[in-house]
């Protein structure tokens, strides 16, 4: 049954990577907006950083998940899936990004809320350029991995299908 | 009182969510269970906020309605208050009408004040009124007279010192200013009756003793008035007085001293501005303390005619904008005089009225789309659908025709009045006119030919002379180093921005990034935009001419293609010259746009129209947040603060709308109800610090004028009030949150006094300092903030236009790195007094008092933004200073003060090859303390060069050092202190090697640098020995952080003195080269190297460290010096902690004091002097500043140079660690690899022996 789980992993990864590509594009646009003065850094950081918004009147904590953390979590999630599926090659391909995410999150500025971006430093040209570059690199990586997963998924499906057909044929044959 | 005027103002503009202190809708920040009051009903919220229907005998409503948030009467005082409250409440509720009537904001029906207008018409001789009207008519070209504040001697070296002295006094005692302006003075001054009042005619009165050195306004209002069409009936009474009125205006502040001063100024500078004195406009003089002085005088000749035009414009405008605004305008004008009861108030009123005018115009502008943020206001993008020119035509069709007509008249009138100028005036104006006599002299084109590659060869040669630092020992110039002059044509040089305001690290901009990389020097700007200026042209104009694509303000460096078009010098777009701009007030002629003040001065100030406002300009609002915990009382600052504030209460910059409030905190937060009408201030205690709320919304921030007695009473009783307090905790976070809530409807300035680590509530901090690590050579930990609470709060504050200034007076670690964030991001300032104690540490106490005096009275600008634009191809990389960066070139400054500076790192994105000039423009849009929106624009123009040698020749070593210091501080926080130190050393090594490789024929070995940069290694060494960056020497973490804060915010001259103090020998000062300032001889001793070998056993030396002077008396010092200057009989009898120089009548003493005073005059905060005797305990303080000597943990200058030489010769074999380099924007590392071995404390051996050596 292992191969079907792997195929499922690839299928899931495919869908999630599509989401990640969307996030990466969002990221690039967000920093472009910052650079071209369309947005206030505070607002922009609030959209980028996941924030916990207290809705005071109802005294209920609503967590508005924003860009960064979901991206990291999604990526972490399908890495774990691949680990379970024992897809070693795929896992190794994803490990650098995972490590980068861990490093990036541990070296974030001092903040009381989860998130990466500090509105007071984000406008520094170096940081801005770094973030933009990061966005493009990630976009490229996700695009490549999207096709990789697509290939993996189809390959697995094909293998799965052929195996099933063969099984079926064998069954027929034995009958 | 001017209440009605302001009421109008507010009501007409619909300003303020809380227009009536007595009720009205509660501000949105309301948090507690406050009842909303019926709008006109006084809330009587003295003790909690009882809803009106509640019984007054009951405990405050909070207690009943929301027990968790009850305000608790926690002290005996509040018990008393309770009693009082109670009575007060009853009184109050019995007299609600009274209360309403008293309140300035009590929002009478809008029609009321208008109805009363005629009766409020001004007395004919009211000078205020004239000026107001003048402003109301949007008079053009208000030109500045002397703008007294901190004066620069660079600009006018021979200016009498005594003047400065008096000006300084003037800052502190505005009453002195107004006294000569008062009525009695009028007869003393003679006024030319003609329109072209010859303001250069020498007056006979003494010019040294006149404190009222203000500018003069001559003629202008007179003609304003005579030219007024009698359209406004309310204003009419003023007309009758025509000339008389003008005379009184002239009298105001126009003393001989002014005139001489102006005269002198021009004499020396021979700058273009003198022209403006002859044309129309109001001369604005701004004092350091007083914010923008009103247009107190103009040496003006031309308004003669222009007012008719303005009048026309104004009327068109008003007519178009509807009746309400018209009535608002006139009522503003009419109401104010009734309130200007004292001389003192005159100037303020003046400004008020202008504000009224502004507001009324904002109401007219309300039809047009209002831009939704300051960003667009200041002009990142073009405000939608309202380009200024369209504005004119759209809003007021009659406007144009009227205006044009007016202009014609103006033109006709012009020449007639022109020859009336006094002879001296015409002499001075001559060169200017000649210069621009041809139709379109094109400054930029001229400069294109002259600037850049041409220039002054000798100077350049001198700057490029290779200097072998290991051989040449006397590097210091005899006088403190001046900024290098950019290599521009004389015309451009003359109009260029003062280096004190705007300075670039490279006065010759390299053409490409590659060239910049080759030079290995940082490119950046050092800005001091809100500096107290001597002279500032203020321009009131309907249209502020700006480039349509990049929104650059028109400046002296633009190119006029022909009469109707100008080319932007930053983006090169060709723009139209608006009609209004065609009128030239210099000659009162039409069609000379290139002679407008905007095009003649690189520093100008515009009075902004409502297009530049998001809301009506806020009043000056000050909130004082005071720590009253046991620790604070132990330190004893409260008494001195209260004394100082009491003394300066009348001098707080502001107008009749000024509001103040007080808030104290220990483990609870205490509010003070100062509502007018109370018999004594009432304290409200909020003990719920987890969710702090504002107990009463409208009586905590009160109008200073109305509640002055209560404020005074509070200040006198405050120190004693908490004397019994044993509460050691400090709930700083909640107090700041409360301050934020209190201030957020208006914005303003919060002044925070803190004496210990905050221990309660949000934002509490733990001690992070390990005393054993203080002298570690590894560097310091915890340079960054521990929590982002203060940063977030600061950002919130910044968003609501609240600036927080922090005074930290702690004897123990208080985590300044976290606390400072609250000021850092809200554009405040930080003051730190380590080991402050009012008895045990008199030196700190004195410093505190001096700083406080300056702080309370200095100018302040509210709700400010600053945008820095630069020529296409250049881009901004990083900002340094206290602010919040809103976008790539826009800084949001909740408050702007005249003592803070900014640094900007730049990079070159595109080649600048196609232009010969690079320009930078900083535009600061702010609301003055008088409630006027103003834009101060500075433009700097520099040549672009293509040769490396030119880049080196134009290098400004001081600016480079300061920029590197800023970068190093960023690095030490983001990476580590040792990385930052290595990076600084590597910056020197890089530069020296780059220079060596660029000069191929250089045969010398050793550390060779161009002469322009000869002090660079010395300054970097000094930087490494500063508290901020030193290692090995015991430095407390807070002191280190404070030093870092100072590096980020201090203006360059101050920073340089802190970095590399000026050392003079003062016991044998000769008169050689002395300055003769107004009967006083100011000797000019030579600068000495900061090395103990320059000290001698028999001398007295003065060290100027910027914020403190040390007078070092050596053991064998001349007895006569000790006797004559210090008044002590012998060396032994000098007291150990002497900190003043007695005023003795000996020539030597006079000379020393003259020199000291002269040094003091240049700086904002006066510095105390410490007499240091040559004994072990005292001299360590002095000797730590001798940066050229080796100390226990750092190398001497010679060793430093040898180290650099070693580094250079070591070769490039090791991998380059970029963390150990300051990366200049845009640069990648050169291909050759440099070694990473670094010096700093790590590789330098520890020297203990001979601490210093006496010479012979």
mmCIF file with all atom_site columns, C-alpha atoms in Angstrom, chain A residues 34-35 37 39-42 109-113 118-120 123-126 128, chain B residues 375 785-788 791-792 795 825 867 876-878 884-889 1223:
data_model
loop_
_atom_site.group_PDB
_atom_site.id
_atom_site.type_symbol
_atom_site.label_atom_id
_atom_site.label_alt_id
_atom_site.label_comp_id
_atom_site.label_asym_id
_atom_site.label_entity_id
_atom_site.label_seq_id
_atom_site.pdbx_PDB_ins_code
_atom_site.Cartn_x
_atom_site.Cartn_y
_atom_site.Cartn_z
_atom_site.occupancy
_atom_site.B_iso_or_equiv
_atom_site.pdbx_formal_charge
_atom_site.auth_seq_id
_atom_site.auth_comp_id
_atom_site.auth_asym_id
_atom_site.auth_atom_id
_atom_site.pdbx_PDB_model_num
ATOM 1  C CA . UNK A 1 34   ? 6.442  48.592 -0.094 1.00 0.00 ? 34   UNK A CA 1
ATOM 2  C CA . UNK A 1 35   ? 9.224  49.614 -2.365 1.00 0.00 ? 35   UNK A CA 1
ATOM 3  C CA . UNK A 1 37   ? 5.295  53.426 -1.611 1.00 0.00 ? 37   UNK A CA 1
ATOM 4  C CA . UNK A 1 39   ? 1.602  50.779 1.353  1.00 0.00 ? 39   UNK A CA 1
ATOM 5  C CA . UNK A 1 40   ? 2.545  51.790 4.815  1.00 0.00 ? 40   UNK A CA 1
ATOM 6  C CA . UNK A 1 41   ? 5.091  49.387 6.299  1.00 0.00 ? 41   UNK A CA 1
ATOM 7  C CA . UNK A 1 42   ? 2.994  48.906 9.413  1.00 0.00 ? 42   UNK A CA 1
ATOM 8  C CA . UNK A 1 109  ? 13.743 40.381 15.153 1.00 0.00 ? 109  UNK A CA 1
ATOM 9  C CA . UNK A 1 110  ? 12.528 40.667 18.711 1.00 0.00 ? 110  UNK A CA 1
ATOM 10 C CA . UNK A 1 111  ? 8.770  40.489 18.476 1.00 0.00 ? 111  UNK A CA 1
ATOM 11 C CA . UNK A 1 112  ? 6.045  39.581 20.825 1.00 0.00 ? 112  UNK A CA 1
ATOM 12 C CA . UNK A 1 113  ? 3.807  38.192 18.119 1.00 0.00 ? 113  UNK A CA 1
ATOM 13 C CA . UNK A 1 118  ? 9.553  44.368 11.716 1.00 0.00 ? 118  UNK A CA 1
ATOM 14 C CA . UNK A 1 119  ? 7.963  47.498 10.320 1.00 0.00 ? 119  UNK A CA 1
ATOM 15 C CA . UNK A 1 120  ? 10.792 49.632 11.624 1.00 0.00 ? 120  UNK A CA 1
ATOM 16 C CA . UNK A 1 123  ? 12.233 49.752 4.838  1.00 0.00 ? 123  UNK A CA 1
ATOM 17 C CA . UNK A 1 124  ? 15.982 49.363 5.068  1.00 0.00 ? 124  UNK A CA 1
ATOM 18 C CA . UNK A 1 125  ? 17.099 48.959 1.473  1.00 0.00 ? 125  UNK A CA 1
ATOM 19 C CA . UNK A 1 126  ? 19.188 45.889 2.258  1.00 0.00 ? 126  UNK A CA 1
ATOM 20 C CA . UNK A 1 128  ? 13.884 45.083 1.385  1.00 0.00 ? 128  UNK A CA 1
ATOM 21 C CA . UNK B 2 375  ? 2.304  60.577 2.434  1.00 0.00 ? 375  UNK B CA 1
ATOM 22 C CA . UNK B 2 785  ? 15.642 45.699 23.081 1.00 0.00 ? 785  UNK B CA 1
ATOM 23 C CA . UNK B 2 786  ? 14.336 42.933 25.313 1.00 0.00 ? 786  UNK B CA 1
ATOM 24 C CA . UNK B 2 787  ? 10.756 43.370 24.246 1.00 0.00 ? 787  UNK B CA 1
ATOM 25 C CA . UNK B 2 788  ? 8.970  44.985 21.400 1.00 0.00 ? 788  UNK B CA 1
ATOM 26 C CA . UNK B 2 791  ? 8.534  49.752 19.894 1.00 0.00 ? 791  UNK B CA 1
ATOM 27 C CA . UNK B 2 792  ? 4.940  48.869 19.168 1.00 0.00 ? 792  UNK B CA 1
ATOM 28 C CA . UNK B 2 795  ? 4.605  53.006 16.372 1.00 0.00 ? 795  UNK B CA 1
ATOM 29 C CA . UNK B 2 825  ? 10.337 55.251 16.651 1.00 0.00 ? 825  UNK B CA 1
ATOM 30 C CA . UNK B 2 867  ? 10.842 63.451 2.460  1.00 0.00 ? 867  UNK B CA 1
ATOM 31 C CA . UNK B 2 876  ? 18.296 56.228 -0.510 1.00 0.00 ? 876  UNK B CA 1
ATOM 32 C CA . UNK B 2 877  ? 19.557 53.166 1.201  1.00 0.00 ? 877  UNK B CA 1
ATOM 33 C CA . UNK B 2 878  ? 19.179 53.559 4.944  1.00 0.00 ? 878  UNK B CA 1
ATOM 34 C CA . UNK B 2 884  ? 9.649  55.876 11.644 1.00 0.00 ? 884  UNK B CA 1
ATOM 35 C CA . UNK B 2 885  ? 10.419 55.129 8.012  1.00 0.00 ? 885  UNK B CA 1
ATOM 36 C CA . UNK B 2 886  ? 7.126  55.245 6.175  1.00 0.00 ? 886  UNK B CA 1
ATOM 37 C CA . UNK B 2 887  ? 8.373  54.592 2.723  1.00 0.00 ? 887  UNK B CA 1
ATOM 38 C CA . UNK B 2 888  ? 11.626 54.498 0.869  1.00 0.00 ? 888  UNK B CA 1
ATOM 39 C CA . UNK B 2 889  ? 12.141 58.232 1.088  1.00 0.00 ? 889  UNK B CA 1
ATOM 40 C CA . UNK B 2 1223 ? 28.994 47.366 3.502  1.00 0.00 ? 1223 UNK B CA 1
#
